[in-house]
């Protein structure tokens, strides 16, 4: 029985895959192109030599799950998003959906794995300093000290490992599998460090340029831009840290046929609307305070108006 993991391209997804690979639960890892929350047909074809597929830290569209159900003996979906419990039911789909801070943490708990730096990387990627509030923090802190890491240097390491996302570089994302599997966490052990630092610098400059043109009304930030690079997660993360108001970001440049929407509100609750968008066939995810969706031009106006309403804009 052969098994492959289809993982989210960020550190939580890749580290989750590496942990399952390290413990012999899966045999290989497939990383999709950053920004694609759906599964292209050729990607399914590339995985068909495997009997089972594990989907980690990502919830594909319902139509993708149906195709997967018809293509593999079994599907395993592991995710820590509350949206996970709203997906359709398929006879060969097994889900592990828990309200955990990251998918690496979910895997550690559900598979009874020992804490590791890979688990920590996935956690820190998703909750940053919130990792200190977890009951295992003393254990995690001890593990970090063995690698001469503190939270500041851990943050820099996470940024370097995530850097291929911004200027999508699949070769370097696959290199992350190699680095995490062999625990090559020192900067002088990362052969591609110069290219990664260049990606970080270029992405930071783009984000700074966009933010410098942002107007803040005191009620809500609404920002439309066009970028060929996948900087939306970096941009909204920066704005969340700097502003208390609701945020809505729209990228009309990354996809040729689709528009990316991301919104954040401490007061809003996006769950029902995410479920509705998924029922309409859109790629959508998030939680109570965050929504990410990829929509077509036909549906954009009505969807963005609804997102504005929920966000309090």
PDB file of C-alpha atoms in Angstrom:
ATOM      1  CA  UNK A   1       0.000   0.000   0.000  1.00  0.00           C
ATOM      2  CA  UNK A   2       1.606   3.281  -1.116  1.00  0.00           C
ATOM      3  CA  UNK A   3       0.667   6.671   0.300  1.00  0.00           C
ATOM      4  CA  UNK A   4       1.393  10.240  -0.776  1.00  0.00           C
ATOM      5  CA  UNK A   5       0.699  13.501   1.053  1.00  0.00           C
ATOM      6  CA  UNK A   6      -0.704  16.522  -0.782  1.00  0.00           C
ATOM      7  CA  UNK A   7       0.374  19.389   1.465  1.00  0.00           C
ATOM      8  CA  UNK A   8      -0.185  23.081   1.868  1.00  0.00           C
ATOM      9  CA  UNK A   9       2.929  24.875   0.641  1.00  0.00           C
ATOM     10  CA  UNK A  10       3.679  26.736   3.874  1.00  0.00           C
ATOM     11  CA  UNK A  11       5.776  25.476   6.770  1.00  0.00           C
ATOM     12  CA  UNK A  12       2.852  23.959   8.660  1.00  0.00           C
ATOM     13  CA  UNK A  13       1.842  21.878   5.661  1.00  0.00           C
ATOM     14  CA  UNK A  14       5.340  20.788   4.633  1.00  0.00           C
ATOM     15  CA  UNK A  15       6.487  20.086   8.204  1.00  0.00           C
ATOM     16  CA  UNK A  16       3.339  17.996   8.744  1.00  0.00           C
ATOM     17  CA  UNK A  17       4.207  15.953   5.671  1.00  0.00           C
ATOM     18  CA  UNK A  18       7.809  15.523   6.783  1.00  0.00           C
ATOM     19  CA  UNK A  19       6.695  14.249  10.195  1.00  0.00           C
ATOM     20  CA  UNK A  20       4.456  11.608   8.578  1.00  0.00           C
ATOM     21  CA  UNK A  21       7.258  10.729   6.150  1.00  0.00           C
ATOM     22  CA  UNK A  22       9.772  10.414   8.968  1.00  0.00           C
ATOM     23  CA  UNK A  23       7.530   7.969  10.832  1.00  0.00           C
ATOM     24  CA  UNK A  24       6.773   5.838   7.784  1.00  0.00           C
ATOM     25  CA  UNK A  25       3.110   6.805   7.568  1.00  0.00           C
ATOM     26  CA  UNK A  26       3.491   8.150   4.020  1.00  0.00           C
ATOM     27  CA  UNK A  27       5.956   7.445   1.219  1.00  0.00           C
ATOM     28  CA  UNK A  28       6.143  10.750  -0.618  1.00  0.00           C
ATOM     29  CA  UNK A  29       5.055  14.413  -0.588  1.00  0.00           C
ATOM     30  CA  UNK A  30       3.440  16.501  -3.342  1.00  0.00           C
ATOM     31  CA  UNK A  31       3.507  20.302  -3.054  1.00  0.00           C
ATOM     32  CA  UNK A  32       1.080  22.262  -5.270  1.00  0.00           C
ATOM     33  CA  UNK A  33       1.898  25.652  -6.753  1.00  0.00           C
ATOM     34  CA  UNK A  34       1.491  28.379  -4.095  1.00  0.00           C
ATOM     35  CA  UNK A  35      -1.930  30.014  -4.106  1.00  0.00           C
ATOM     36  CA  UNK A  36      -3.738  27.028  -5.596  1.00  0.00           C
ATOM     37  CA  UNK A  37      -6.284  25.831  -3.043  1.00  0.00           C
ATOM     38  CA  UNK A  38      -7.777  23.512  -5.612  1.00  0.00           C
ATOM     39  CA  UNK A  39      -6.242  20.445  -7.255  1.00  0.00           C
ATOM     40  CA  UNK A  40      -5.388  20.562 -10.946  1.00  0.00           C
ATOM     41  CA  UNK A  41      -6.161  17.455 -12.989  1.00  0.00           C
ATOM     42  CA  UNK A  42      -2.511  16.921 -13.944  1.00  0.00           C
ATOM     43  CA  UNK A  43      -1.557  16.943 -10.266  1.00  0.00           C
ATOM     44  CA  UNK A  44      -4.009  14.148  -9.582  1.00  0.00           C
ATOM     45  CA  UNK A  45      -2.566  12.235 -12.544  1.00  0.00           C
ATOM     46  CA  UNK A  46       0.924  12.676 -11.075  1.00  0.00           C
ATOM     47  CA  UNK A  47      -0.202  11.006  -7.833  1.00  0.00           C
ATOM     48  CA  UNK A  48      -2.202   8.115  -9.326  1.00  0.00           C
ATOM     49  CA  UNK A  49       0.592   5.584  -8.796  1.00  0.00           C
ATOM     50  CA  UNK A  50      -0.236   5.789  -5.070  1.00  0.00           C
ATOM     51  CA  UNK A  51      -3.136   3.980  -3.414  1.00  0.00           C
ATOM     52  CA  UNK A  52      -3.912   6.548  -0.753  1.00  0.00           C
ATOM     53  CA  UNK A  53      -3.575  10.317  -0.480  1.00  0.00           C
ATOM     54  CA  UNK A  54      -3.185  12.403   2.681  1.00  0.00           C
ATOM     55  CA  UNK A  55      -4.330  16.026   2.396  1.00  0.00           C
ATOM     56  CA  UNK A  56      -2.518  18.080   5.011  1.00  0.00           C
ATOM     57  CA  UNK A  57      -3.270  21.615   6.194  1.00  0.00           C
ATOM     58  CA  UNK A  58      -5.589  22.304   3.266  1.00  0.00           C
ATOM     59  CA  UNK A  59      -9.248  21.782   2.394  1.00  0.00           C
ATOM     60  CA  UNK A  60      -9.783  21.470  -1.381  1.00  0.00           C
ATOM     61  CA  UNK A  61     -13.046  22.293  -3.132  1.00  0.00           C
ATOM     62  CA  UNK A  62     -15.852  19.762  -2.928  1.00  0.00           C
ATOM     63  CA  UNK A  63     -15.464  18.886  -6.608  1.00  0.00           C
ATOM     64  CA  UNK A  64     -11.768  18.096  -5.971  1.00  0.00           C
ATOM     65  CA  UNK A  65     -12.670  15.835  -3.062  1.00  0.00           C
ATOM     66  CA  UNK A  66     -15.157  14.011  -5.266  1.00  0.00           C
ATOM     67  CA  UNK A  67     -12.526  13.439  -7.964  1.00  0.00           C
ATOM     68  CA  UNK A  68     -10.029  12.261  -5.354  1.00  0.00           C
ATOM     69  CA  UNK A  69     -12.633   9.911  -3.912  1.00  0.00           C
ATOM     70  CA  UNK A  70     -13.034   8.323  -7.338  1.00  0.00           C
ATOM     71  CA  UNK A  71      -9.286   8.162  -7.963  1.00  0.00           C
ATOM     72  CA  UNK A  72      -7.791   6.708  -4.768  1.00  0.00           C
ATOM     73  CA  UNK A  73      -8.571   3.804  -2.476  1.00  0.00           C
ATOM     74  CA  UNK A  74      -8.621   6.116   0.525  1.00  0.00           C
ATOM     75  CA  UNK A  75      -8.322   9.814   1.316  1.00  0.00           C
ATOM     76  CA  UNK A  76      -7.076  11.096   4.678  1.00  0.00           C
ATOM     77  CA  UNK A  77      -7.728  14.779   5.386  1.00  0.00           C
ATOM     78  CA  UNK A  78      -5.963  16.355   8.378  1.00  0.00           C
ATOM     79  CA  UNK A  79      -6.625  20.018   9.116  1.00  0.00           C
ATOM     80  CA  UNK A  80      -7.060  22.340  12.092  1.00  0.00           C
ATOM     81  CA  UNK A  81      -9.546  24.720  10.442  1.00  0.00           C
ATOM     82  CA  UNK A  82     -13.139  24.754  11.743  1.00  0.00           C
ATOM     83  CA  UNK A  83     -14.254  24.515   8.089  1.00  0.00           C
ATOM     84  CA  UNK A  84     -12.994  20.927   8.028  1.00  0.00           C
ATOM     85  CA  UNK A  85     -16.112  19.628   9.785  1.00  0.00           C
ATOM     86  CA  UNK A  86     -18.395  21.128   7.108  1.00  0.00           C
ATOM     87  CA  UNK A  87     -17.002  19.233   4.124  1.00  0.00           C
ATOM     88  CA  UNK A  88     -19.035  16.603   2.292  1.00  0.00           C
ATOM     89  CA  UNK A  89     -19.087  12.928   3.174  1.00  0.00           C
ATOM     90  CA  UNK A  90     -17.417  10.406   0.908  1.00  0.00           C
ATOM     91  CA  UNK A  91     -17.232   6.652   1.584  1.00  0.00           C
ATOM     92  CA  UNK A  92     -13.433   6.473   1.430  1.00  0.00           C
ATOM     93  CA  UNK A  93     -12.690   9.816   3.113  1.00  0.00           C
ATOM     94  CA  UNK A  94     -11.309   9.796   6.653  1.00  0.00           C
ATOM     95  CA  UNK A  95     -11.004  13.185   8.345  1.00  0.00           C
ATOM     96  CA  UNK A  96      -9.163  14.292  11.450  1.00  0.00           C
ATOM     97  CA  UNK A  97     -10.450  17.782  12.187  1.00  0.00           C
ATOM     98  CA  UNK A  98      -9.490  19.308  15.502  1.00  0.00           C
ATOM     99  CA  UNK A  99      -9.438  22.831  16.884  1.00  0.00           C
ATOM    100  CA  UNK A 100      -5.668  22.830  17.291  1.00  0.00           C
ATOM    101  CA  UNK A 101      -3.267  25.729  16.666  1.00  0.00           C
ATOM    102  CA  UNK A 102      -1.559  24.003  13.711  1.00  0.00           C
ATOM    103  CA  UNK A 103      -1.658  20.832  11.659  1.00  0.00           C
ATOM    104  CA  UNK A 104       1.760  19.760  12.983  1.00  0.00           C
ATOM    105  CA  UNK A 105       0.297  19.987  16.493  1.00  0.00           C
ATOM    106  CA  UNK A 106      -2.728  17.956  15.368  1.00  0.00           C
ATOM    107  CA  UNK A 107      -0.451  15.270  13.951  1.00  0.00           C
ATOM    108  CA  UNK A 108       1.644  15.200  17.110  1.00  0.00           C
ATOM    109  CA  UNK A 109      -1.459  14.706  19.244  1.00  0.00           C
ATOM    110  CA  UNK A 110      -3.405  12.311  17.020  1.00  0.00           C
ATOM    111  CA  UNK A 111      -0.459  10.080  16.117  1.00  0.00           C
ATOM    112  CA  UNK A 112       1.183  10.213  19.551  1.00  0.00           C
ATOM    113  CA  UNK A 113       4.436  11.630  18.169  1.00  0.00           C
ATOM    114  CA  UNK A 114       7.205  13.102  20.270  1.00  0.00           C
ATOM    115  CA  UNK A 115       7.606  16.890  20.040  1.00  0.00           C
ATOM    116  CA  UNK A 116      10.205  17.913  17.468  1.00  0.00           C
ATOM    117  CA  UNK A 117      11.528  21.034  15.817  1.00  0.00           C
ATOM    118  CA  UNK A 118       9.351  20.272  12.783  1.00  0.00           C
ATOM    119  CA  UNK A 119       6.275  20.337  15.039  1.00  0.00           C
ATOM    120  CA  UNK A 120       7.474  23.655  16.462  1.00  0.00           C
ATOM    121  CA  UNK A 121       8.096  25.138  13.002  1.00  0.00           C
ATOM    122  CA  UNK A 122       4.526  24.390  11.936  1.00  0.00           C
ATOM    123  CA  UNK A 123       3.169  25.827  15.168  1.00  0.00           C
ATOM    124  CA  UNK A 124       5.215  28.996  15.074  1.00  0.00           C
ATOM    125  CA  UNK A 125       4.305  29.472  11.414  1.00  0.00           C
ATOM    126  CA  UNK A 126       0.616  29.652  12.391  1.00  0.00           C
ATOM    127  CA  UNK A 127       0.513  31.186  15.879  1.00  0.00           C
ATOM    128  CA  UNK A 128       3.866  32.958  16.309  1.00  0.00           C
ATOM    129  CA  UNK A 129       4.348  33.981  19.972  1.00  0.00           C
ATOM    130  CA  UNK A 130       1.088  32.210  20.858  1.00  0.00           C
ATOM    131  CA  UNK A 131       3.183  29.060  21.073  1.00  0.00           C
ATOM    132  CA  UNK A 132       4.205  30.187  24.561  1.00  0.00           C
ATOM    133  CA  UNK A 133       0.640  29.721  25.826  1.00  0.00           C
ATOM    134  CA  UNK A 134       0.610  25.992  25.038  1.00  0.00           C
ATOM    135  CA  UNK A 135       1.061  23.412  27.781  1.00  0.00           C
ATOM    136  CA  UNK A 136       4.082  21.959  25.968  1.00  0.00           C
ATOM    137  CA  UNK A 137       5.942  25.270  25.846  1.00  0.00           C
ATOM    138  CA  UNK A 138       8.613  24.162  28.355  1.00  0.00           C
ATOM    139  CA  UNK A 139       9.314  21.097  26.204  1.00  0.00           C
ATOM    140  CA  UNK A 140       9.360  23.157  23.023  1.00  0.00           C
ATOM    141  CA  UNK A 141      11.681  25.713  24.592  1.00  0.00           C
ATOM    142  CA  UNK A 142      14.106  22.954  25.561  1.00  0.00           C
ATOM    143  CA  UNK A 143      14.074  21.605  22.005  1.00  0.00           C
ATOM    144  CA  UNK A 144      14.774  25.077  20.619  1.00  0.00           C
ATOM    145  CA  UNK A 145      17.751  25.481  22.949  1.00  0.00           C
ATOM    146  CA  UNK A 146      19.284  22.278  21.555  1.00  0.00           C
ATOM    147  CA  UNK A 147      19.352  23.960  18.140  1.00  0.00           C
ATOM    148  CA  UNK A 148      20.583  27.283  19.609  1.00  0.00           C
ATOM    149  CA  UNK A 149      17.257  28.909  18.705  1.00  0.00           C
ATOM    150  CA  UNK A 150      15.029  31.392  20.511  1.00  0.00           C
ATOM    151  CA  UNK A 151      11.764  32.857  19.205  1.00  0.00           C
ATOM    152  CA  UNK A 152      13.548  35.646  17.330  1.00  0.00           C
ATOM    153  CA  UNK A 153      15.906  33.328  15.477  1.00  0.00           C
ATOM    154  CA  UNK A 154      13.065  30.836  14.982  1.00  0.00           C
ATOM    155  CA  UNK A 155      11.084  33.588  13.278  1.00  0.00           C
ATOM    156  CA  UNK A 156      13.991  34.313  10.937  1.00  0.00           C
ATOM    157  CA  UNK A 157      14.336  30.613  10.122  1.00  0.00           C
ATOM    158  CA  UNK A 158      10.605  30.369   9.361  1.00  0.00           C
ATOM    159  CA  UNK A 159      10.842  33.391   7.082  1.00  0.00           C
ATOM    160  CA  UNK A 160      13.764  31.876   5.189  1.00  0.00           C
ATOM    161  CA  UNK A 161      12.006  28.532   4.773  1.00  0.00           C
ATOM    162  CA  UNK A 162       8.775  30.216   3.624  1.00  0.00           C
ATOM    163  CA  UNK A 163      10.550  32.586   1.222  1.00  0.00           C
ATOM    164  CA  UNK A 164      10.022  30.448  -1.934  1.00  0.00           C
ATOM    165  CA  UNK A 165       6.267  31.051  -1.573  1.00  0.00           C
ATOM    166  CA  UNK A 166       6.487  34.760  -2.400  1.00  0.00           C
ATOM    167  CA  UNK A 167       8.266  34.382  -5.749  1.00  0.00           C
ATOM    168  CA  UNK A 168       6.865  30.926  -6.297  1.00  0.00           C
ATOM    169  CA  UNK A 169       9.821  28.569  -6.552  1.00  0.00           C
ATOM    170  CA  UNK A 170       8.721  24.948  -6.348  1.00  0.00           C
ATOM    171  CA  UNK A 171      12.300  23.680  -6.425  1.00  0.00           C
ATOM    172  CA  UNK A 172      13.083  25.505  -3.187  1.00  0.00           C
ATOM    173  CA  UNK A 173       9.800  24.402  -1.608  1.00  0.00           C
ATOM    174  CA  UNK A 174      10.767  20.809  -2.329  1.00  0.00           C
ATOM    175  CA  UNK A 175      14.191  21.594  -0.903  1.00  0.00           C
ATOM    176  CA  UNK A 176      12.349  22.359   2.345  1.00  0.00           C
ATOM    177  CA  UNK A 177      11.406  18.669   2.514  1.00  0.00           C
ATOM    178  CA  UNK A 178      15.107  17.800   2.314  1.00  0.00           C
ATOM    179  CA  UNK A 179      16.105  20.406   4.910  1.00  0.00           C
ATOM    180  CA  UNK A 180      13.409  19.438   7.421  1.00  0.00           C
ATOM    181  CA  UNK A 181      13.958  15.702   6.929  1.00  0.00           C
ATOM    182  CA  UNK A 182      17.675  16.034   7.652  1.00  0.00           C
ATOM    183  CA  UNK A 183      17.300  18.746  10.290  1.00  0.00           C
ATOM    184  CA  UNK A 184      19.480  21.216   8.407  1.00  0.00           C
ATOM    185  CA  UNK A 185      18.370  24.309  10.281  1.00  0.00           C
ATOM    186  CA  UNK A 186      21.559  26.383  10.410  1.00  0.00           C
ATOM    187  CA  UNK A 187      21.759  29.099   7.787  1.00  0.00           C
ATOM    188  CA  UNK A 188      25.166  27.907   6.586  1.00  0.00           C
ATOM    189  CA  UNK A 189      23.599  24.496   5.915  1.00  0.00           C
ATOM    190  CA  UNK A 190      21.039  25.949   3.484  1.00  0.00           C
ATOM    191  CA  UNK A 191      22.749  26.060   0.079  1.00  0.00           C
ATOM    192  CA  UNK A 192      20.055  28.299  -1.389  1.00  0.00           C
ATOM    193  CA  UNK A 193      20.279  30.896   1.384  1.00  0.00           C
ATOM    194  CA  UNK A 194      21.301  33.755  -0.941  1.00  0.00           C
ATOM    195  CA  UNK A 195      18.351  33.202  -3.262  1.00  0.00           C
ATOM    196  CA  UNK A 196      15.972  32.881  -0.310  1.00  0.00           C
ATOM    197  CA  UNK A 197      17.203  36.136   1.219  1.00  0.00           C
ATOM    198  CA  UNK A 198      16.757  37.814  -2.156  1.00  0.00           C
ATOM    199  CA  UNK A 199      13.147  36.586  -2.316  1.00  0.00           C
ATOM    200  CA  UNK A 200      12.509  37.969   1.181  1.00  0.00           C
ATOM    201  CA  UNK A 201      13.972  41.343   0.266  1.00  0.00           C
ATOM    202  CA  UNK A 202      12.030  41.607  -2.996  1.00  0.00           C
ATOM    203  CA  UNK A 203       8.755  40.569  -1.331  1.00  0.00           C
ATOM    204  CA  UNK A 204       9.301  43.007   1.549  1.00  0.00           C
ATOM    205  CA  UNK A 205       9.869  45.844  -0.919  1.00  0.00           C
ATOM    206  CA  UNK A 206       6.642  44.985  -2.733  1.00  0.00           C
ATOM    207  CA  UNK A 207       4.686  44.855   0.516  1.00  0.00           C
ATOM    208  CA  UNK A 208       6.173  48.172   1.682  1.00  0.00           C
ATOM    209  CA  UNK A 209       5.253  49.777  -1.631  1.00  0.00           C
ATOM    210  CA  UNK A 210       1.644  48.602  -1.390  1.00  0.00           C
ATOM    211  CA  UNK A 211       1.287  49.588   2.270  1.00  0.00           C
ATOM    212  CA  UNK A 212       2.722  53.053   1.596  1.00  0.00           C
ATOM    213  CA  UNK A 213      -0.230  53.718  -0.715  1.00  0.00           C
ATOM    214  CA  UNK A 214      -2.794  52.362   1.762  1.00  0.00           C
ATOM    215  CA  UNK A 215      -5.365  54.835   3.063  1.00  0.00           C
ATOM    216  CA  UNK A 216      -6.898  54.228   6.477  1.00  0.00           C
ATOM    217  CA  UNK A 217     -10.352  55.682   7.168  1.00  0.00           C
ATOM    218  CA  UNK A 218     -10.396  54.651  10.831  1.00  0.00           C
ATOM    219  CA  UNK A 219     -13.138  52.102  10.178  1.00  0.00           C
ATOM    220  CA  UNK A 220     -11.795  49.653   7.622  1.00  0.00           C
ATOM    221  CA  UNK A 221      -8.888  49.073   5.274  1.00  0.00           C
ATOM    222  CA  UNK A 222      -9.903  48.086   1.746  1.00  0.00           C
ATOM    223  CA  UNK A 223      -7.048  47.537  -0.658  1.00  0.00           C
ATOM    224  CA  UNK A 224      -7.020  46.364  -4.276  1.00  0.00           C
ATOM    225  CA  UNK A 225      -3.741  45.633  -6.033  1.00  0.00           C
ATOM    226  CA  UNK A 226      -2.248  43.524  -8.798  1.00  0.00           C
ATOM    227  CA  UNK A 227       0.814  41.381  -8.217  1.00  0.00           C
ATOM    228  CA  UNK A 228       2.387  38.531 -10.151  1.00  0.00           C
ATOM    229  CA  UNK A 229       3.868  37.323  -6.879  1.00  0.00           C
ATOM    230  CA  UNK A 230       2.153  35.482  -4.037  1.00  0.00           C
ATOM    231  CA  UNK A 231       2.510  38.176  -1.400  1.00  0.00           C
ATOM    232  CA  UNK A 232      -1.086  38.267  -0.152  1.00  0.00           C
ATOM    233  CA  UNK A 233      -0.382  36.216   3.035  1.00  0.00           C
ATOM    234  CA  UNK A 234       2.677  38.352   3.811  1.00  0.00           C
ATOM    235  CA  UNK A 235       0.704  41.540   3.235  1.00  0.00           C
ATOM    236  CA  UNK A 236      -2.313  40.689   5.364  1.00  0.00           C
ATOM    237  CA  UNK A 237      -0.071  39.381   8.159  1.00  0.00           C
ATOM    238  CA  UNK A 238       1.762  42.711   8.227  1.00  0.00           C
ATOM    239  CA  UNK A 239      -1.475  44.739   8.235  1.00  0.00           C
ATOM    240  CA  UNK A 240      -3.023  42.623  11.007  1.00  0.00           C
ATOM    241  CA  UNK A 241      -0.007  43.390  13.192  1.00  0.00           C
ATOM    242  CA  UNK A 242      -0.127  47.121  12.450  1.00  0.00           C
ATOM    243  CA  UNK A 243      -3.868  47.908  12.454  1.00  0.00           C
ATOM    244  CA  UNK A 244      -6.759  47.032  14.724  1.00  0.00           C
ATOM    245  CA  UNK A 245      -9.442  47.700  12.119  1.00  0.00           C
ATOM    246  CA  UNK A 246     -11.028  45.182   9.717  1.00  0.00           C
ATOM    247  CA  UNK A 247      -8.995  44.463   6.578  1.00  0.00           C
ATOM    248  CA  UNK A 248     -10.054  43.452   3.081  1.00  0.00           C
ATOM    249  CA  UNK A 249      -7.399  42.767   0.458  1.00  0.00           C
ATOM    250  CA  UNK A 250      -8.069  41.982  -3.197  1.00  0.00           C
ATOM    251  CA  UNK A 251      -5.354  40.778  -5.570  1.00  0.00           C
ATOM    252  CA  UNK A 252      -6.413  40.889  -9.222  1.00  0.00           C
ATOM    253  CA  UNK A 253      -3.004  40.117 -10.672  1.00  0.00           C
ATOM    254  CA  UNK A 254      -1.774  36.741  -9.418  1.00  0.00           C
ATOM    255  CA  UNK A 255      -4.250  34.564 -11.334  1.00  0.00           C
ATOM    256  CA  UNK A 256      -5.172  35.272 -14.948  1.00  0.00           C
ATOM    257  CA  UNK A 257      -8.797  34.093 -14.566  1.00  0.00           C
ATOM    258  CA  UNK A 258      -9.473  34.496 -10.861  1.00  0.00           C
ATOM    259  CA  UNK A 259      -9.388  37.098  -8.098  1.00  0.00           C
ATOM    260  CA  UNK A 260      -7.978  36.521  -4.616  1.00  0.00           C
ATOM    261  CA  UNK A 261      -9.870  37.897  -1.630  1.00  0.00           C
ATOM    262  CA  UNK A 262      -8.591  37.915   1.943  1.00  0.00           C
ATOM    263  CA  UNK A 263     -10.350  39.575   4.872  1.00  0.00           C
ATOM    264  CA  UNK A 264      -9.807  39.791   8.599  1.00  0.00           C
ATOM    265  CA  UNK A 265     -12.066  41.121  11.341  1.00  0.00           C
ATOM    266  CA  UNK A 266     -11.895  40.605  15.087  1.00  0.00           C
ATOM    267  CA  UNK A 267     -15.638  41.184  15.338  1.00  0.00           C
ATOM    268  CA  UNK A 268     -16.938  39.404  12.233  1.00  0.00           C
ATOM    269  CA  UNK A 269     -17.757  35.736  11.838  1.00  0.00           C
ATOM    270  CA  UNK A 270     -17.028  34.347   8.380  1.00  0.00           C
ATOM    271  CA  UNK A 271     -17.783  30.652   9.008  1.00  0.00           C
ATOM    272  CA  UNK A 272     -21.281  30.556   7.484  1.00  0.00           C
ATOM    273  CA  UNK A 273     -20.205  32.534   4.443  1.00  0.00           C
ATOM    274  CA  UNK A 274     -17.170  30.318   3.846  1.00  0.00           C
ATOM    275  CA  UNK A 275     -19.474  27.287   3.922  1.00  0.00           C
ATOM    276  CA  UNK A 276     -21.827  29.033   1.490  1.00  0.00           C
ATOM    277  CA  UNK A 277     -19.023  29.866  -0.951  1.00  0.00           C
ATOM    278  CA  UNK A 278     -17.799  26.265  -0.843  1.00  0.00           C
ATOM    279  CA  UNK A 279     -21.349  25.046  -1.565  1.00  0.00           C
ATOM    280  CA  UNK A 280     -21.309  27.269  -4.669  1.00  0.00           C
ATOM    281  CA  UNK A 281     -18.113  25.599  -5.859  1.00  0.00           C
ATOM    282  CA  UNK A 282     -15.614  28.282  -4.871  1.00  0.00           C
ATOM    283  CA  UNK A 283     -12.288  27.701  -3.194  1.00  0.00           C
ATOM    284  CA  UNK A 284     -12.729  29.235   0.264  1.00  0.00           C
ATOM    285  CA  UNK A 285     -11.376  28.695   3.755  1.00  0.00           C
ATOM    286  CA  UNK A 286     -10.487  30.355   7.030  1.00  0.00           C
ATOM    287  CA  UNK A 287     -12.089  30.647  10.430  1.00  0.00           C
ATOM    288  CA  UNK A 288     -14.381  32.941  12.386  1.00  0.00           C
ATOM    289  CA  UNK A 289     -12.093  35.958  12.010  1.00  0.00           C
ATOM    290  CA  UNK A 290     -10.496  35.308   8.635  1.00  0.00           C
ATOM    291  CA  UNK A 291     -11.674  34.402   5.148  1.00  0.00           C
ATOM    292  CA  UNK A 292      -9.648  33.591   2.069  1.00  0.00           C
ATOM    293  CA  UNK A 293     -11.398  32.951  -1.235  1.00  0.00           C
ATOM    294  CA  UNK A 294     -10.570  32.674  -4.908  1.00  0.00           C
ATOM    295  CA  UNK A 295     -13.458  33.777  -7.127  1.00  0.00           C
ATOM    296  CA  UNK A 296     -14.207  34.531 -10.759  1.00  0.00           C
ATOM    297  CA  UNK A 297     -14.975  37.973 -12.140  1.00  0.00           C
ATOM    298  CA  UNK A 298     -18.651  37.095 -12.596  1.00  0.00           C
ATOM    299  CA  UNK A 299     -19.235  36.537  -8.900  1.00  0.00           C
ATOM    300  CA  UNK A 300     -16.743  39.077  -7.565  1.00  0.00           C
ATOM    301  CA  UNK A 301     -19.018  42.089  -6.996  1.00  0.00           C
ATOM    302  CA  UNK A 302     -21.685  40.262  -5.000  1.00  0.00           C
ATOM    303  CA  UNK A 303     -19.073  38.312  -3.013  1.00  0.00           C
ATOM    304  CA  UNK A 304     -16.968  41.338  -2.111  1.00  0.00           C
ATOM    305  CA  UNK A 305     -20.077  43.236  -0.981  1.00  0.00           C
ATOM    306  CA  UNK A 306     -21.018  40.374   1.320  1.00  0.00           C
ATOM    307  CA  UNK A 307     -17.458  40.201   2.686  1.00  0.00           C
ATOM    308  CA  UNK A 308     -17.570  43.951   3.352  1.00  0.00           C
ATOM    309  CA  UNK A 309     -20.836  43.587   5.223  1.00  0.00           C
ATOM    310  CA  UNK A 310     -19.588  40.729   7.420  1.00  0.00           C
ATOM    311  CA  UNK A 311     -16.332  42.597   8.051  1.00  0.00           C
ATOM    312  CA  UNK A 312     -18.171  45.709   9.220  1.00  0.00           C
ATOM    313  CA  UNK A 313     -16.951  47.831   6.315  1.00  0.00           C
TER     314      UNK A 313
END
